[in-house]
Coordinates of C-alpha atoms in Angstrom, one line a residue:
Chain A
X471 CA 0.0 0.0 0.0
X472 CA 1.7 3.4 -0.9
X473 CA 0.8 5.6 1.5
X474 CA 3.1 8.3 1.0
X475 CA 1.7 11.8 -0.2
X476 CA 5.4 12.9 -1.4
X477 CA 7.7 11.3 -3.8
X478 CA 10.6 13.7 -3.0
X479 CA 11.7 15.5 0.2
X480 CA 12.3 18.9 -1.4
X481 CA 10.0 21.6 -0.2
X482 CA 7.4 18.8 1.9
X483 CA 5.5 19.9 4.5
X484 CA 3.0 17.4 6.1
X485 CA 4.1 14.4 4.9
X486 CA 2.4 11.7 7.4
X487 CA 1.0 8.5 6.0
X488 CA -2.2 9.4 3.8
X489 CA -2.1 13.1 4.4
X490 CA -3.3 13.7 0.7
X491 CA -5.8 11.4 1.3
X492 CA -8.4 13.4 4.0
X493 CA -11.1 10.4 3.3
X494 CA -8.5 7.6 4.6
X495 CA -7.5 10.2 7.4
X496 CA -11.1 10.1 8.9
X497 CA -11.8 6.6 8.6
X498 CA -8.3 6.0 10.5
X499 CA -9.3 8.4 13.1
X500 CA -12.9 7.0 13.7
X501 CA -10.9 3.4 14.0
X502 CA -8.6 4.4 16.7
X503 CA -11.6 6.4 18.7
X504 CA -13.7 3.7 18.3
X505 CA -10.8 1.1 19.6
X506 CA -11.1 3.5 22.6
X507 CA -14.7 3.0 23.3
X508 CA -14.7 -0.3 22.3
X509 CA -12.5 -0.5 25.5
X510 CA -14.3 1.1 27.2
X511 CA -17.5 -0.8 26.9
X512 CA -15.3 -3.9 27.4
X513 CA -14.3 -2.9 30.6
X514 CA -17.6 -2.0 32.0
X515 CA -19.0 -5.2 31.3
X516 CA -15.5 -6.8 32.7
X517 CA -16.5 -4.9 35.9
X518 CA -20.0 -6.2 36.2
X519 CA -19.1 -9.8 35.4
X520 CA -16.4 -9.4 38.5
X521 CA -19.0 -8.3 40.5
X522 CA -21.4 -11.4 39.9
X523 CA -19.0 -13.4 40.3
X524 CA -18.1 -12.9 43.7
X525 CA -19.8 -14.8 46.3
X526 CA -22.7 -13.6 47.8
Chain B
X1155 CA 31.3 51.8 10.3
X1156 CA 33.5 50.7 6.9
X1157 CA 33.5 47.8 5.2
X1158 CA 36.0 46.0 6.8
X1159 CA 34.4 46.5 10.0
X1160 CA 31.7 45.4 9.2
X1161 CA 32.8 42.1 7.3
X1162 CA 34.2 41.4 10.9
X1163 CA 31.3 41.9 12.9
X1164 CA 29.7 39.8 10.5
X1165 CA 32.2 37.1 10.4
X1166 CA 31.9 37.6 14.5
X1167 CA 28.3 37.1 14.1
X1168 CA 28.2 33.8 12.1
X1169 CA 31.1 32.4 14.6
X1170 CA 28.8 33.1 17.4
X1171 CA 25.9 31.5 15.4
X1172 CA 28.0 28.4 14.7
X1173 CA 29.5 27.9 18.0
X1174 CA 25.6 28.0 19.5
X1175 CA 24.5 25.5 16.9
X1176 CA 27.7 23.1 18.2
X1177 CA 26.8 23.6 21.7
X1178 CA 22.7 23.1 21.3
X1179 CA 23.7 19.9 19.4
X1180 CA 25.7 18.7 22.1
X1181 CA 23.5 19.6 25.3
X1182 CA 20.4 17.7 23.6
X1183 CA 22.2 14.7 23.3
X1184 CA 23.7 14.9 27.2
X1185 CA 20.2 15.3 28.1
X1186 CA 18.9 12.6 25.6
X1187 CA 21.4 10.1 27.7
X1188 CA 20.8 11.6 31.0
X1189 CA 17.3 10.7 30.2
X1190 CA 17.9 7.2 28.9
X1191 CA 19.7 6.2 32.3
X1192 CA 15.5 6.6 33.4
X1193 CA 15.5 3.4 31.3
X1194 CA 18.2 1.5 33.5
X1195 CA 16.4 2.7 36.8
X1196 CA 12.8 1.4 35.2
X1197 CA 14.6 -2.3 34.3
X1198 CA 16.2 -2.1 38.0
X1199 CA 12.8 -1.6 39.7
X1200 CA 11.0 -4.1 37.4
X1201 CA 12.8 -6.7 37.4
X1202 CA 13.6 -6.6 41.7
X1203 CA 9.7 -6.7 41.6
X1204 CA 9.3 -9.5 39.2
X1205 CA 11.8 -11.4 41.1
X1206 CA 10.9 -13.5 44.0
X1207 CA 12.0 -11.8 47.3
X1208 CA 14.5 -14.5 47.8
X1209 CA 16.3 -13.0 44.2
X1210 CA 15.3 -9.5 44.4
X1211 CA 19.0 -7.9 45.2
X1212 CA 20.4 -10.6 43.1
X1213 CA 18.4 -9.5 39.7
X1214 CA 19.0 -5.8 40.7
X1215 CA 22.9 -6.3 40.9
X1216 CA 23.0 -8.1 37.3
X1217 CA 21.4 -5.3 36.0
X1218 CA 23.9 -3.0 37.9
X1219 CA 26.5 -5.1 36.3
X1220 CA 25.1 -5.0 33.0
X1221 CA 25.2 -1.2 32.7
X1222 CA 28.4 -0.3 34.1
X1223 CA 30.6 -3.3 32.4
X1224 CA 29.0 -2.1 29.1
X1225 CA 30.1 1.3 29.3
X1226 CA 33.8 0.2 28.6
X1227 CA 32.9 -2.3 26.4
X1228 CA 31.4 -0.5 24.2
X1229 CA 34.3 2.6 24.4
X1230 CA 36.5 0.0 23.6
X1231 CA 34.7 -2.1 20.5
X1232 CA 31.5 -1.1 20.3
X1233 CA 31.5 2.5 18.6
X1234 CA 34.3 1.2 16.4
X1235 CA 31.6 -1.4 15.3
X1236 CA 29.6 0.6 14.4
X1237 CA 31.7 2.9 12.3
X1238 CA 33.4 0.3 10.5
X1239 CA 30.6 -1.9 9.5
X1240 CA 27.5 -0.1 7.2
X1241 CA 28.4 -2.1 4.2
X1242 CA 28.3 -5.5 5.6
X1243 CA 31.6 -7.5 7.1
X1244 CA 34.4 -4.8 5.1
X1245 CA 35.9 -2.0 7.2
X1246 CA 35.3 0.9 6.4
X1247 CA 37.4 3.7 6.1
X1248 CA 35.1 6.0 9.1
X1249 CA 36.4 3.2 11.4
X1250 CA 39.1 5.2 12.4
X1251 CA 36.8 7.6 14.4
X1252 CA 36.2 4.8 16.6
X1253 CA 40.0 3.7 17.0
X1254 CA 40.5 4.0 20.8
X1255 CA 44.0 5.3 20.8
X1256 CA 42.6 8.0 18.1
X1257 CA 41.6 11.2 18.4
X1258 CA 38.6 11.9 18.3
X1259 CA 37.9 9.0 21.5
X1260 CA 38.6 11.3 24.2
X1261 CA 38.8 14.9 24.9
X1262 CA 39.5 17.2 21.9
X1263 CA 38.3 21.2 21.2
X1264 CA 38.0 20.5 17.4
X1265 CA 35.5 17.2 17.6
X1266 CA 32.4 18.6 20.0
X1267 CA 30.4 15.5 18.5
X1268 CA 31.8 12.2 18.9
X1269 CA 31.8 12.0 22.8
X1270 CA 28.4 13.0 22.8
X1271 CA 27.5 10.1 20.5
X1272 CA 29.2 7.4 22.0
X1273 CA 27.8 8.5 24.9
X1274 CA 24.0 8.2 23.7
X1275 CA 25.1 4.9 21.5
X1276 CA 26.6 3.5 25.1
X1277 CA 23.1 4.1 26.3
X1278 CA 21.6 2.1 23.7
X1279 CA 23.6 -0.7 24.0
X1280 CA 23.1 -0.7 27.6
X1281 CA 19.4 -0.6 26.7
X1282 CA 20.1 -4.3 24.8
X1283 CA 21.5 -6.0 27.8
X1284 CA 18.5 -4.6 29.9
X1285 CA 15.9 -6.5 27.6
X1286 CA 17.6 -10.0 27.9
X1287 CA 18.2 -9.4 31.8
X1288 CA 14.9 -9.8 32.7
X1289 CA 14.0 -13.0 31.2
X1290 CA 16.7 -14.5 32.4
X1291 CA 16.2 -13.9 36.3
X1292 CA 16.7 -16.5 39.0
X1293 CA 18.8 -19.0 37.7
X1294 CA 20.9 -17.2 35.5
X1295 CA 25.1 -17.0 36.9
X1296 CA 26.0 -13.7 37.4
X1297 CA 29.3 -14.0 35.2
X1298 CA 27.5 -15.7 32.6
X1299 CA 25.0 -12.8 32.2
X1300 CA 27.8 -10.2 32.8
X1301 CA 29.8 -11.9 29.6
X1302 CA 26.3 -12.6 27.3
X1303 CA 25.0 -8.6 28.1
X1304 CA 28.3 -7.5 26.6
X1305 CA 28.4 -9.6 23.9
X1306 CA 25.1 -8.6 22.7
X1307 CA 25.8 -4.9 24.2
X1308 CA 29.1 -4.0 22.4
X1309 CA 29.3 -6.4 19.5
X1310 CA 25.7 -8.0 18.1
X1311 CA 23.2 -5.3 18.4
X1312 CA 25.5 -2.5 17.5
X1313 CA 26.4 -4.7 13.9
X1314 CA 22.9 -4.6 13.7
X1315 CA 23.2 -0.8 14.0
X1316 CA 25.8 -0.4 11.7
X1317 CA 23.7 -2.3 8.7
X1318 CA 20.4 -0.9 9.4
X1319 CA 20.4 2.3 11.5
X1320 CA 23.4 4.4 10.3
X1321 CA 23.2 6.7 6.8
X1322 CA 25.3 4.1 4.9
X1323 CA 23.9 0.8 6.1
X1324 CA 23.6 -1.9 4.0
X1325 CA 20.1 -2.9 4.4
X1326 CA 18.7 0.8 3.7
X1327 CA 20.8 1.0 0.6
X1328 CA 19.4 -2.4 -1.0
X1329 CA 16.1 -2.8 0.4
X1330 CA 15.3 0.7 2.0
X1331 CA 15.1 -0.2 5.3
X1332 CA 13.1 2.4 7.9
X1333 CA 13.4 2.1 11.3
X1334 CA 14.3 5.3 12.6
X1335 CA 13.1 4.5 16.5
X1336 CA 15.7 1.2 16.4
X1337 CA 12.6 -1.5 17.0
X1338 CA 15.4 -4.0 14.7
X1339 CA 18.8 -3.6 15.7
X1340 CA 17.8 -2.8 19.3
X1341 CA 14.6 -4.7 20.0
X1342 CA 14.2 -7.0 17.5
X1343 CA 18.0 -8.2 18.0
X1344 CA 17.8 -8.2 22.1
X1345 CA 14.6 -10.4 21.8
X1346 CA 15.9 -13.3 19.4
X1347 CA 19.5 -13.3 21.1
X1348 CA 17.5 -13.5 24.4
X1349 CA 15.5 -16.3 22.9
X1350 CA 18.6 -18.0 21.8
X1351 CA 19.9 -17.9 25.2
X1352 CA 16.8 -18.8 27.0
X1353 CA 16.4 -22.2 25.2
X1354 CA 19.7 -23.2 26.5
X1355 CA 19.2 -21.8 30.2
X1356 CA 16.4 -23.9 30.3
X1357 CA 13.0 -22.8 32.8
X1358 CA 13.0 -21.8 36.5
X1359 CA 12.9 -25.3 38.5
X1360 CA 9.2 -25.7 39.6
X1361 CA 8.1 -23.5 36.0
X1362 CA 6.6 -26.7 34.8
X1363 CA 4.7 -29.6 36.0
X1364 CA 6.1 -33.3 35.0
X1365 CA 2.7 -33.3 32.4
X1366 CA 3.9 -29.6 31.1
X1367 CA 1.3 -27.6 32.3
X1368 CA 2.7 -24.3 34.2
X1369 CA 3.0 -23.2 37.6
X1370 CA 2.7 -19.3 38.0
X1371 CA 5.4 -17.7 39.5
X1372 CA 4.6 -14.4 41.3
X1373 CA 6.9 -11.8 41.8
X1374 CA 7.2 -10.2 45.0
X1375 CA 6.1 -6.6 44.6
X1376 CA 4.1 -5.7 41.6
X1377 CA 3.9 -2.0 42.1
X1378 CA 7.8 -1.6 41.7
X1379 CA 7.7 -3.5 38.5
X1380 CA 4.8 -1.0 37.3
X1381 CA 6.5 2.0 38.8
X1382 CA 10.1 0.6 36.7
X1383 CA 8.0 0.0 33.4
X1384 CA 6.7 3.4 33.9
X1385 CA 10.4 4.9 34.1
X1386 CA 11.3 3.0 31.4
X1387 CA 8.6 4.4 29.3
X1388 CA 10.2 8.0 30.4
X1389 CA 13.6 7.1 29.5
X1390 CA 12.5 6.0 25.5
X1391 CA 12.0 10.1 24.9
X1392 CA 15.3 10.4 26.0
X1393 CA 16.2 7.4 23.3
X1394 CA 14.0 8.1 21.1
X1395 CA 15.4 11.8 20.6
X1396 CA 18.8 10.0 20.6
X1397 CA 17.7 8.3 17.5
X1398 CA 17.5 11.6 16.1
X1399 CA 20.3 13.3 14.5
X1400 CA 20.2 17.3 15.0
X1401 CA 23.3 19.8 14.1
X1402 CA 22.3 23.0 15.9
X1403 CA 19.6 23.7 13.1
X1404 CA 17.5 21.5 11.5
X1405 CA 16.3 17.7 12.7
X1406 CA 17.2 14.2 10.6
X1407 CA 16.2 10.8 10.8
X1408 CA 19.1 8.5 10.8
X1409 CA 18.8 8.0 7.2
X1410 CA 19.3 12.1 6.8
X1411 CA 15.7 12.3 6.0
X1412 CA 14.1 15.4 7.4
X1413 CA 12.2 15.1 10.5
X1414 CA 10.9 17.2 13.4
X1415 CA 10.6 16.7 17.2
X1416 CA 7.0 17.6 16.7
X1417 CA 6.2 14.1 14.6
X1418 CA 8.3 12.0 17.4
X1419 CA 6.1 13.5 20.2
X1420 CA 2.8 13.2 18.1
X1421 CA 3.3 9.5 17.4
X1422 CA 5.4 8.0 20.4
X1423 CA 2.4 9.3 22.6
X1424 CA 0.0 7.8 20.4
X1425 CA 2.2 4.9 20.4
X1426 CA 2.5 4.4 24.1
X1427 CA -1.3 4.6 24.4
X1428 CA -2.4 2.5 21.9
X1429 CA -0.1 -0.3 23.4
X1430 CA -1.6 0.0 27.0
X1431 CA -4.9 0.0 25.9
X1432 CA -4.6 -3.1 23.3
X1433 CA -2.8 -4.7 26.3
X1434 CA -5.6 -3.5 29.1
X1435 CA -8.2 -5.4 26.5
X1436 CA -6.7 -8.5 26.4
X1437 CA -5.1 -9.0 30.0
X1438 CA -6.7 -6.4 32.7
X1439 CA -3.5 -7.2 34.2
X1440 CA -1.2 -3.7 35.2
X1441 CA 2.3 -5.5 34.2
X1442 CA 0.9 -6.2 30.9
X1443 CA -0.5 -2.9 30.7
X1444 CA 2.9 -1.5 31.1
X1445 CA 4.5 -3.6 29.0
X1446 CA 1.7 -3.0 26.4
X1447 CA 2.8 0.8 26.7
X1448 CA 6.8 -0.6 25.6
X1449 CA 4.9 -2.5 23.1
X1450 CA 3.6 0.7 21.9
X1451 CA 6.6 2.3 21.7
X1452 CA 8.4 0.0 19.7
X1453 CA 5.6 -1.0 17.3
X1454 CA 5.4 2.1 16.2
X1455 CA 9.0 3.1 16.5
X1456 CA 10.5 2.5 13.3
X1457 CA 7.7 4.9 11.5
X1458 CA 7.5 7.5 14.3
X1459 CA 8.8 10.4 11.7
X1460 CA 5.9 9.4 8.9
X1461 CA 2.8 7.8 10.7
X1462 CA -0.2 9.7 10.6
X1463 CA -0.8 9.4 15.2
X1464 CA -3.9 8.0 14.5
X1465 CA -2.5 5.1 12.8
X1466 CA 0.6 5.2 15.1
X1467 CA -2.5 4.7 18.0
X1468 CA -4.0 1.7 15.7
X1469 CA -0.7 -0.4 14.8
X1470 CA 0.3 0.1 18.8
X1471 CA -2.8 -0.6 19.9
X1472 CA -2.7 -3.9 17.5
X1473 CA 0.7 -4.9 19.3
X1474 CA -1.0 -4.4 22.6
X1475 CA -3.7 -7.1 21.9
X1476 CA -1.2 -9.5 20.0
X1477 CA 2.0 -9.7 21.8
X1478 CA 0.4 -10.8 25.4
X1479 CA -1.4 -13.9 23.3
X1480 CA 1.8 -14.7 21.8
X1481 CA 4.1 -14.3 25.1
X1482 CA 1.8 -17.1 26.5
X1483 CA 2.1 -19.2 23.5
X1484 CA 5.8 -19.0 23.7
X1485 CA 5.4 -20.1 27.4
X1486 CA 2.5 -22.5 27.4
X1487 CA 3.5 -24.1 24.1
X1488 CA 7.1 -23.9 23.5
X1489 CA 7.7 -24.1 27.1
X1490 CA 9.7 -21.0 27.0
X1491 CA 10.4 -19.5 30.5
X1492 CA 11.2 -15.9 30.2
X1493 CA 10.3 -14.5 33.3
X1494 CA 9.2 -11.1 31.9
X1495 CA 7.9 -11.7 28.6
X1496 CA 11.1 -9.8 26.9
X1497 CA 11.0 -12.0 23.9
X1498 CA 7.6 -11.3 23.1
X1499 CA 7.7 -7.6 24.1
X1500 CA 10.9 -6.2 22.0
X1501 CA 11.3 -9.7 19.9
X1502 CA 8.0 -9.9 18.5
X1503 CA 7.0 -6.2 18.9
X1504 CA 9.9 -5.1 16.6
X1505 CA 9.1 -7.6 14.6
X1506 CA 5.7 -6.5 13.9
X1507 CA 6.8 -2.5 13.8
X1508 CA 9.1 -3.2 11.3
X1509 CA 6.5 -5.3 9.0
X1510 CA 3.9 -2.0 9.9
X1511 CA 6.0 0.1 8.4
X1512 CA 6.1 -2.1 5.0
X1513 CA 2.5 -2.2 5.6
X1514 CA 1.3 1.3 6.4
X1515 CA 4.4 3.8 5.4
X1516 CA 5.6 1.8 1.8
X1517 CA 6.5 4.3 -0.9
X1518 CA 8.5 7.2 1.2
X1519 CA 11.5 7.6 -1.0
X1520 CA 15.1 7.4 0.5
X1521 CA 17.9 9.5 0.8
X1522 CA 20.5 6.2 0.6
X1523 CA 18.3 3.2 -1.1
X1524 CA 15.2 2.5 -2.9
X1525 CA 12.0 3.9 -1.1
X1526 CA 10.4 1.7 2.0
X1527 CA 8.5 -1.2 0.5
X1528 CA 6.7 -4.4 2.6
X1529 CA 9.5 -6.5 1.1
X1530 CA 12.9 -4.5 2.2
X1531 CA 11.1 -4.6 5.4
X1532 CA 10.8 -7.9 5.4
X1533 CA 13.8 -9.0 4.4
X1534 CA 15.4 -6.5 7.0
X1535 CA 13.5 -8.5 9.9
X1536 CA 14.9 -11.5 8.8
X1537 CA 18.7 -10.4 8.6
X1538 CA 18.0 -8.6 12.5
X1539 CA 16.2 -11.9 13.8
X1540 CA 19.3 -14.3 12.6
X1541 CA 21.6 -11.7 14.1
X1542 CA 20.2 -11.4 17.1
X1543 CA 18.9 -15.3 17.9
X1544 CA 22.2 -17.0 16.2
X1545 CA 24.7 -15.3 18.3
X1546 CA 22.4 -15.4 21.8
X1547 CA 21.9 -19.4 21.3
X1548 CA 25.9 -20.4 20.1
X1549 CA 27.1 -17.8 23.3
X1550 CA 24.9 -19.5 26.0
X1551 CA 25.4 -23.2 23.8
X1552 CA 29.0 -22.4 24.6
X1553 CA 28.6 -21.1 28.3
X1554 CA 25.8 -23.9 29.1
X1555 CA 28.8 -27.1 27.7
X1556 CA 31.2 -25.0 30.3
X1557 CA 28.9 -25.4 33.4
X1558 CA 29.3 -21.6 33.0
X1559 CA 25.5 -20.7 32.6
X1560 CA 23.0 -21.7 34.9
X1561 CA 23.6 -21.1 39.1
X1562 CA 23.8 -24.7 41.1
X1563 CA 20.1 -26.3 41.9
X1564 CA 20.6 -26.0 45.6
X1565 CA 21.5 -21.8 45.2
X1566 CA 18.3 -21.2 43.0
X1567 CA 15.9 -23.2 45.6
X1568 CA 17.7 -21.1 48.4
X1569 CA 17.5 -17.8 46.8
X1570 CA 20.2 -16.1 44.7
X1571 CA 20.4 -13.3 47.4
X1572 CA 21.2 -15.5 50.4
X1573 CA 23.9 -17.3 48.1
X1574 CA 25.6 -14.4 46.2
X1575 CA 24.8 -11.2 47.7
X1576 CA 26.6 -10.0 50.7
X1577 CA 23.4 -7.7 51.9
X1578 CA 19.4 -8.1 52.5
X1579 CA 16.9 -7.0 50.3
X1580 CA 14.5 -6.8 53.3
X1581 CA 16.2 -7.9 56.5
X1582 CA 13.6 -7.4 58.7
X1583 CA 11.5 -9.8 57.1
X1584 CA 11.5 -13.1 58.5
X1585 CA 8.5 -15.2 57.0
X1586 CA 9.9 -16.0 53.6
X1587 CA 13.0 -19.0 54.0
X1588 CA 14.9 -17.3 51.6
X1589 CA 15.2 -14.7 53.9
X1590 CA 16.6 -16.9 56.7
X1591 CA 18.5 -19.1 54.5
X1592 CA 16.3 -22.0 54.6
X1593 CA 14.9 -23.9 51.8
X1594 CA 12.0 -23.2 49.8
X1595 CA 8.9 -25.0 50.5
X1596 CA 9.0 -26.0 46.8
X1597 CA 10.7 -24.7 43.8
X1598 CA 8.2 -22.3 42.4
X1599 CA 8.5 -20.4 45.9

């Protein structure tokens, strides 16, 4: 996958990975924040399970 | 004012200029390695905690040993290493920068730079033997540790260096090798030698059950190992702005690409949180947590100039959830003991940073080579994995035949600290047998 948005260093300026590519850039972004909540939600239902099953 | 005078004040001015640039260059890098001696203090703390309390001074004082036997070592072989190898196994002519009885290896007012260097480079290599020490605690020999952590310290991982982490290197100027944050010749190459070694040191006695299933082994204080791993993570902006090379004015990659400080702090950020949250998924457990965040780091190390953070966040947090599952493979299945998961960690974790960067970064072109492709990467990762796992196994092969490698039976049950060390971690303690210099209950005590 060529990801780069330069093919020469002279005169770049933001060169990160898929920076000429602002569709790719958002659904990177809404993959890593939804990673985060998916975590999130993970660990909420991780608590709950602890707590049933602990002994009464 | 005439001409003249003022072609002086001019020539006064760029001086002035020039000297400033000389002496920024040189205070960032004596911070960078003040900072990376954070690292040392992290593997100290972690590794006393992951220890039992009957080995806690006794892992401590190897990785004492480790850092302060490498410091010569590599002053007197190492640097040269590195200078004399970028094309391969022929010396090259730059080798006599790193010629002890030269000039430039000790004090000298026209060379401001290569102190400075070796001084960073020192704290790398110090940074190697760290990684194999703590998968090798309580039952490694003190020597043999001392002599494997400057073998890999100031010869293996610093060849490494030389091919695939230096302008010239060999394995950017064929396959266009990135790895500007060092996850190959530092990580990648600590984890397989430490691998190497490992199969021949063999488990901790009472690891495994006669039918192979495992018994856990606890260390004795988990919030030290959480509070090293933390320090750790600390120290890698230190190392990770050591990886950069900067003259007074502008910022380069190793590779004399153009970078900024700005791109290392967006994505080694990302980085560390997207490793502690991948590894908080999977495990719920703090030291994996912690370890996820090294993860992090190095998965996204060798593209911390180019990765858009986002995708730094997304290829750490990948490495988070991964490398835990395949540390417990390597134990469960291959019946590999390493006490810390090291192998998995900076073995597998550079590993997959490298291959990331052939995935997500392919196409940047090169000052020295052909532009980063999924292939040069891939071949690159081989050449650092045979490096790194070749020389750990024949060292330890060689140590293990001499009865030179593993600490008697009788010492390990006792506790390395009541055998070896001449002080107590915790003298006022008096319930553990190790601390009285009794015998263990059993052997995974």
């Amino acid at each position: 996958m060529n990801s780069a948005p330069i093919a020469t260093w002279e005169g770049a300026k933001a060169y990160f990975t898929f920076a000429d590519q602002p569709a790719v850039l958002m659904l990177i972004s809404a993959l890593a924040l939804a990673a985060c909540v998916g975590v999130l939600v993970s660990m909420v239902r991780h608590e709950t399970d602890c707590v049933k099953k602990l002994p009464n | 004012m005439d001409n003249a005078a003022l072609l002086a004040k001019i020539e006064a001015l760029e001086a002035s200029v020039a000297l400033t640039k000389t002496v920024n260059a040189e205070v960032f890098y004596w911070w960078c390695t003040a900072l990376m001696i954070a690292i040392h203090a992290g593997f100290l703390a972690y590794e006393m905690g992951a220890s039992r309390a009957k080995n806690a001074l006794a892992s401590g004082l190897k990785n004492l040993l480790a850092f302060a036997f490498l410091v010569p070592a590599f002053y007197f072989f190492g640097w040269w290493i590195y200078l004399a190898f970028p094309t391969g196994f022929s010396i090259s002519e730059a080798s006599s920068g790193g010629v002890v009885w030269g000039e430039s290896m000790g004090p000298n007012l026209g060379d401001n730079a290569s102190g400075i260097f070796w001084a960073a480079f020192t704290l790398f290599a110090a940074t190697t033997a760290s990684i194999m020490s703590g998968a090798v605690i309580e039952r490694i020999r003190m020597s043999a540790f001392t002599i494997l952590a400057v073998i890999l310290g100031a010869f293996v991982w610093i060849l490494g260096a030389s091919w695939g982490w230096h302008p010239e290197g060999w394995l950017t100027s064929t396959f266009g090798l990135h790895d500007i944050g060092a996850a190959g010749c530092v990580h990648m190459v600590a984890g397989f030698f430490t691998l190497g070694v490992l199969i021949n040191l063999g488990p901790r006695l009472g690891r495994f059950n006669a039918d192979g299933t495992v018994n856990h082994i606890s260390g004795h204080n988990m919030p030290m190992s959480l509070i090293g791993l933390m320090l750790i993570v600390m120290g890698f902006f230190g190392f990770l702005g050591g990886c950069i090379l900067y003259n007074g004015g502008t910022w380069m990659t190793i590779y004399n690409t153009p970078t900024t400080l700005s791109a290392f702090a967006f994505n080694t950020l990302m980085g560390v949180a997207g490793g502690m949250i991948g590894s908080y998924l999977v495990t719920r457990d703090p030291f994996w947590m912690m370890s996820g965040a090294l993860i992090g780091v190095i998965s996204s190390a060798p593209g911390l100039d180019v990765y858009y953070p986002p995708l730094a966040f997304l290829i750490s947090f990948i490495g988070g959830c991964v490398i835990p599952k395949l540390a417990d493979m390597l134990l469960t299945r291959f019946k590999i003991d390493d006490a810390v998961g090291a192998v998995a960690v900076h073995g597998l974790g550079g590993v997959w940073g490298l291959l990331a960067v052939g995935l997500f970064a392919a196409g940047y072109p090169n000052v020295n080579g052909p532009a980063i492709s999924f292939g040069g990467q891939f071949m690159s990762m081989i050449v650092f994995a045979l490096l790194g796992f070749l020389p750990g196994f024949a060292a330890s092969y060689v140590l293990k035949m001499l009865g030179m490698l593993r600490t008697d039976p009788k010492v390990e049950l006792a506790g390395l600290d009541v055998a070896e060390v001449p002080v107590k971690a915790y003298p006022e303690a008096s319930t553990i047998p190790a601390f009285t210099g009794g015998e263990a209950l059993s052997p995974a005590e």
